[in-house]
XYZ file of C-alpha atoms in Angstrom:
344
model
C -0.035 0.027 -0.033
C 1.552 3.300 -1.077
C 1.749 6.259 1.300
C -0.579 8.497 -0.688
C -3.230 5.762 -0.782
C -2.856 5.201 2.957
C -3.602 8.901 3.627
C -6.751 8.955 1.493
C -10.197 8.158 3.194
C -11.187 4.513 2.852
C -14.296 5.652 0.862
C -11.908 6.886 -1.816
C -9.597 3.783 -1.711
C -12.511 1.182 -1.931
C -15.229 1.479 -4.473
C -18.601 1.051 -2.979
C -19.946 -2.388 -4.196
C -23.444 -2.668 -5.506
C -26.249 -3.819 -3.243
C -24.951 -6.616 -1.029
C -27.411 -9.501 -0.740
C -27.230 -12.911 0.867
C -26.518 -15.797 -1.606
C -29.533 -17.006 -3.527
C -31.226 -20.290 -2.565
C -29.664 -23.272 -4.284
C -30.161 -27.039 -4.085
C -32.499 -26.667 -1.162
C -30.170 -24.379 0.865
C -31.592 -21.091 1.884
C -29.837 -18.074 3.521
C -31.027 -15.554 6.131
C -29.485 -13.186 8.712
C -28.887 -14.520 12.168
C -30.542 -13.359 15.428
C -29.464 -13.787 18.991
C -31.935 -16.707 19.283
C -29.692 -18.656 16.810
C -26.798 -18.858 19.247
C -27.493 -22.528 20.189
C -27.794 -23.693 16.613
C -24.560 -21.815 15.719
C -22.797 -23.472 18.719
C -23.971 -26.881 17.473
C -22.665 -26.197 14.085
C -19.327 -25.010 15.401
C -19.048 -28.189 17.450
C -19.475 -30.255 14.188
C -16.910 -28.042 12.406
C -14.397 -28.403 15.214
C -14.159 -32.142 14.743
C -12.482 -31.425 11.441
C -10.758 -28.139 12.076
C -9.615 -28.183 15.622
C -10.744 -31.273 17.511
C -9.213 -30.165 20.772
C -11.674 -27.367 21.434
C -14.919 -25.715 20.362
C -16.640 -22.402 21.105
C -19.052 -22.424 24.046
C -22.694 -21.201 23.931
C -21.733 -18.281 26.235
C -18.972 -17.250 23.837
C -21.378 -17.171 20.790
C -24.034 -15.291 22.803
C -21.362 -12.778 23.684
C -20.224 -12.488 20.077
C -23.726 -11.889 18.648
C -24.665 -9.297 21.346
C -21.708 -6.874 20.862
C -22.861 -3.381 20.031
C -20.654 -3.047 17.002
C -22.341 -5.975 15.130
C -25.430 -5.200 12.975
C -26.871 -8.735 12.845
C -29.486 -8.037 10.099
C -26.640 -6.910 7.716
C -23.455 -8.489 9.137
C -24.531 -12.145 9.618
C -25.523 -15.081 7.331
C -26.982 -18.486 8.130
C -27.588 -21.273 5.591
C -30.158 -23.948 6.266
C -30.752 -27.136 4.242
C -34.106 -28.450 3.093
C -34.663 -30.132 6.386
C -33.946 -26.912 8.422
C -30.554 -27.966 9.646
C -27.932 -25.219 9.898
C -25.161 -25.987 7.477
C -23.190 -22.706 7.286
C -22.765 -19.509 9.146
C -20.692 -16.280 8.993
C -20.212 -12.889 10.494
C -18.654 -9.604 9.244
C -17.121 -7.842 12.300
C -15.723 -4.386 11.947
C -13.694 -4.054 15.155
C -14.459 -0.854 17.129
C -12.305 2.013 18.139
C -9.277 1.491 15.989
C -6.124 3.563 16.643
C -3.641 2.672 13.918
C -5.449 -0.073 11.921
C -8.995 -0.760 10.902
C -9.809 -4.453 10.966
C -12.793 -6.406 9.645
C -12.749 -10.082 10.795
C -14.690 -12.827 8.970
C -15.460 -15.802 11.227
C -17.592 -18.532 9.805
C -17.635 -21.803 7.998
C -19.514 -24.818 6.563
C -20.404 -28.113 8.141
C -17.793 -30.721 7.158
C -20.310 -32.977 5.505
C -21.429 -30.037 3.183
C -17.933 -28.856 2.122
C -16.845 -29.031 -1.473
C -20.429 -27.970 -2.671
C -19.754 -24.219 -3.171
C -21.346 -23.097 0.071
C -18.067 -21.779 1.442
C -17.332 -19.820 -1.691
C -20.765 -18.216 -1.681
C -20.435 -17.440 1.949
C -16.999 -15.869 1.613
C -18.017 -13.852 -1.487
C -20.877 -12.298 0.556
C -18.514 -11.723 3.534
C -15.944 -9.949 1.458
C -18.602 -7.854 -0.349
C -20.165 -6.797 2.916
C -16.739 -5.997 4.491
C -15.895 -3.810 1.469
C -19.280 -2.158 1.632
C -18.631 -1.211 5.254
C -15.162 0.039 4.488
C -16.268 1.986 1.492
C -18.570 4.053 3.848
C -15.627 4.945 6.153
C -13.932 8.390 6.324
C -11.008 6.759 8.138
C -7.458 7.388 6.683
C -6.019 4.343 8.532
C -4.867 1.281 6.706
C -7.435 -1.448 6.695
C -7.311 -5.203 6.695
C -9.975 -7.821 6.079
C -8.949 -10.938 8.041
C -9.812 -14.597 8.223
C -8.163 -17.564 9.744
C -7.543 -21.215 8.697
C -6.112 -24.129 10.591
C -3.330 -26.121 8.980
C -5.226 -29.348 9.629
C -8.055 -28.191 7.337
C -6.262 -26.897 4.204
C -9.485 -26.532 2.314
C -10.037 -23.287 4.286
C -6.707 -21.772 3.148
C -7.245 -22.745 -0.475
C -10.607 -21.079 -0.502
C -9.232 -17.831 1.026
C -6.309 -17.762 -1.448
C -8.662 -18.245 -4.454
C -10.671 -15.302 -3.104
C -7.750 -12.947 -3.007
C -6.494 -13.394 0.529
C -2.786 -13.911 1.255
C -1.290 -15.850 4.240
C 0.114 -13.175 6.460
C 0.906 -14.637 9.931
C 1.202 -17.948 11.704
C -0.041 -18.743 15.160
C 1.164 -21.871 17.013
C -0.745 -23.722 19.758
C 1.456 -24.940 22.689
C 0.814 -27.309 25.503
C 2.735 -27.819 28.723
C 2.434 -30.887 31.012
C 2.304 -29.701 34.611
C 3.323 -32.914 36.434
C 7.014 -32.733 37.195
C 7.480 -29.373 35.459
C 10.181 -27.103 36.822
C 8.208 -23.968 37.655
C 10.604 -22.065 39.904
C 11.029 -18.627 38.369
C 11.951 -15.727 40.636
C 10.102 -12.393 40.408
C 12.156 -9.249 39.572
C 12.874 -7.073 42.589
C 10.152 -4.663 43.470
C 7.313 -6.669 41.885
C 4.406 -8.131 43.749
C 1.763 -10.557 42.343
C -1.936 -10.957 43.066
C -4.856 -12.769 41.369
C -7.006 -10.928 38.870
C -9.818 -8.911 40.411
C -12.686 -6.629 39.385
C -11.050 -3.658 41.022
C -7.923 -4.066 38.845
C -9.824 -4.720 35.606
C -9.412 -1.242 34.049
C -5.778 -1.006 35.095
C -5.173 -4.461 33.437
C -6.966 -3.423 30.296
C -4.725 -0.308 29.964
C -1.647 -2.477 30.565
C -2.919 -4.865 27.864
C -3.261 -2.054 25.376
C 0.190 -0.781 26.221
C 1.882 -4.181 26.098
C 0.338 -5.220 22.850
C 0.841 -1.939 20.963
C 3.706 -3.398 18.938
C 2.083 -6.824 18.228
C 1.025 -7.710 14.677
C -2.472 -6.558 13.923
C -3.332 -5.634 17.527
C -5.574 -2.754 18.450
C -6.670 -1.482 21.907
C -9.162 -3.569 23.806
C -12.370 -1.556 24.223
C -14.158 -1.194 27.525
C -17.166 -3.183 26.252
C -15.167 -5.989 24.759
C -12.936 -6.224 27.756
C -15.774 -6.330 30.247
C -17.721 -8.958 28.360
C -14.570 -11.154 27.978
C -13.996 -11.059 31.771
C -17.717 -11.790 32.390
C -17.697 -15.049 30.435
C -18.206 -18.207 32.628
C -14.892 -19.531 31.375
C -12.862 -16.636 32.928
C -10.832 -17.774 35.889
C -9.497 -14.778 37.847
C -8.337 -17.172 40.628
C -5.871 -18.802 38.197
C -4.997 -15.473 36.589
C -2.171 -13.242 37.834
C -1.235 -9.570 37.608
C 2.175 -7.936 38.539
C 2.315 -4.628 40.229
C 5.002 -2.152 40.983
C 3.960 0.703 43.246
C 0.303 -0.328 42.599
C 0.866 0.054 38.768
C 0.113 -2.992 36.616
C 3.232 -3.988 34.641
C 2.247 -7.501 33.652
C -0.535 -10.055 33.503
C -1.605 -13.601 32.640
C -5.253 -14.214 32.086
C -6.583 -17.752 32.297
C -9.816 -19.516 31.164
C -11.252 -22.946 31.627
C -13.862 -24.704 29.505
C -14.532 -28.118 31.081
C -16.491 -29.190 28.086
C -13.171 -29.442 26.138
C -11.612 -31.797 28.620
C -13.078 -35.058 27.298
C -12.057 -34.294 23.725
C -8.600 -33.172 24.831
C -7.996 -36.236 26.985
C -6.751 -34.163 30.003
C -7.861 -31.537 32.481
C -6.395 -28.144 31.731
C -6.765 -24.443 31.397
C -6.118 -22.000 28.543
C -3.992 -18.887 28.888
C -5.756 -16.321 26.708
C -3.445 -13.321 27.316
C 0.135 -12.819 28.469
C 1.579 -9.302 28.538
C 4.420 -7.200 29.937
C 4.647 -3.437 29.575
C 7.646 -2.430 27.462
C 9.618 -0.999 30.458
C 9.548 -4.417 32.204
C 10.431 -6.712 29.315
C 13.646 -8.706 29.518
C 13.606 -9.025 33.257
C 11.973 -12.453 33.547
C 8.647 -11.059 34.604
C 6.504 -12.957 32.014
C 8.225 -16.272 33.026
C 7.655 -15.624 36.692
C 4.005 -14.913 36.162
C 3.457 -17.854 33.902
C 5.199 -20.183 36.367
C 3.002 -18.867 39.144
C -0.179 -19.530 37.106
C 1.115 -23.005 36.213
C 1.795 -23.828 39.838
C -1.686 -22.691 40.760
C -3.122 -24.805 37.987
C -1.198 -27.836 39.172
C -2.360 -27.287 42.774
C -5.947 -27.103 41.533
C -5.523 -30.605 40.088
C -5.201 -29.640 36.468
C -2.824 -31.645 34.182
C -1.920 -29.251 31.372
C -1.843 -25.677 30.217
C -2.610 -24.532 26.669
C -1.832 -21.185 24.899
C -1.375 -19.730 21.465
C 1.489 -17.658 20.247
C 2.302 -15.514 17.244
C 5.330 -17.289 15.671
C 6.974 -13.947 15.013
C 6.053 -12.320 18.253
C 8.473 -9.367 18.705
C 8.865 -9.908 22.492
C 10.505 -13.323 22.140
C 7.480 -14.990 23.807
C 7.980 -18.293 21.979
C 11.383 -18.807 23.818
C 9.716 -17.840 27.088
C 7.074 -20.587 26.651
C 9.415 -23.353 25.430
C 11.748 -22.786 28.414
C 8.737 -23.460 30.611
C 8.074 -26.751 28.921
C 5.567 -25.816 26.284
C 5.622 -27.771 22.988
C 3.881 -27.064 19.728
C 0.793 -29.045 18.820
C -0.863 -27.272 15.859
C -0.905 -24.161 13.784
C -3.415 -21.690 12.434
C -2.797 -19.182 9.599
C -4.081 -15.620 9.459
C -5.125 -14.536 5.940
C -5.409 -10.934 4.967
C -6.470 -8.480 2.275
C -4.900 -5.058 2.781
C -6.333 -1.776 1.566
């Protein structure tokens, strides 16, 4: 993207598409927008999709309800559901323009097709609609920021990546899932001088949000967490403040590890465990062993709670050297996802 183009408003960079309509009915499959009442059916479809795409986990009903109810999603125009002739849900998709961007405007395209209905053109029609709706939204924006339309594909389901590439997306970043076994792990990591640690708490929520925004400012594609998005994430039933940790210096948050548990995943994973959703250290405290100490504390707490493993995801090119921190704590790679992008 050239510098002059980057300084022009998006409405001048992206031609407004003609009327964006859901795909036409074909072979008994009909399309309609989603409503919040569709959350259980979408969760069921995601469960079926996960068996092919990422068999170790699936989205919970609470997470889907939360997604559909965000104020920045216009469900009548930003969602699509496909039903077969028997009324079963066979495909779904959203177009999510992330709110309050600072340096990058992102539109994210979650969705997919039931594994038994793949290869029939449903995914192509869904993605064509998603891209058209994303560009319609961008073409109405006065923002002069760069813009990305993003989607993700797991390595273990290469049909996703092929579809995205045929539709003009390029692979842009790789994210690796890591797992650590807690039994027998060496988890002694000293805290830097002057740092104290406590569990996550409601009273620290806003301070941790600000620390998250500061610590992720130089991460690929990251934008500040909004108050609404942050609050809803922490309110999910999966959030575990007791197994999360924050680091403070003179009552200022300088690092954090936020942990989640979805017990519904344990049977499919074959172990009891927790998921570390966010790890961050503000720039001034990097390179002092703080992240390692916080992670070790969380892992000890998880082990004491009777959990067997800890899971997290990492950007393979993370600028903070996070991958090395994790591997030294015993984490090993299990799978990989690819982020695909169209840049404007």
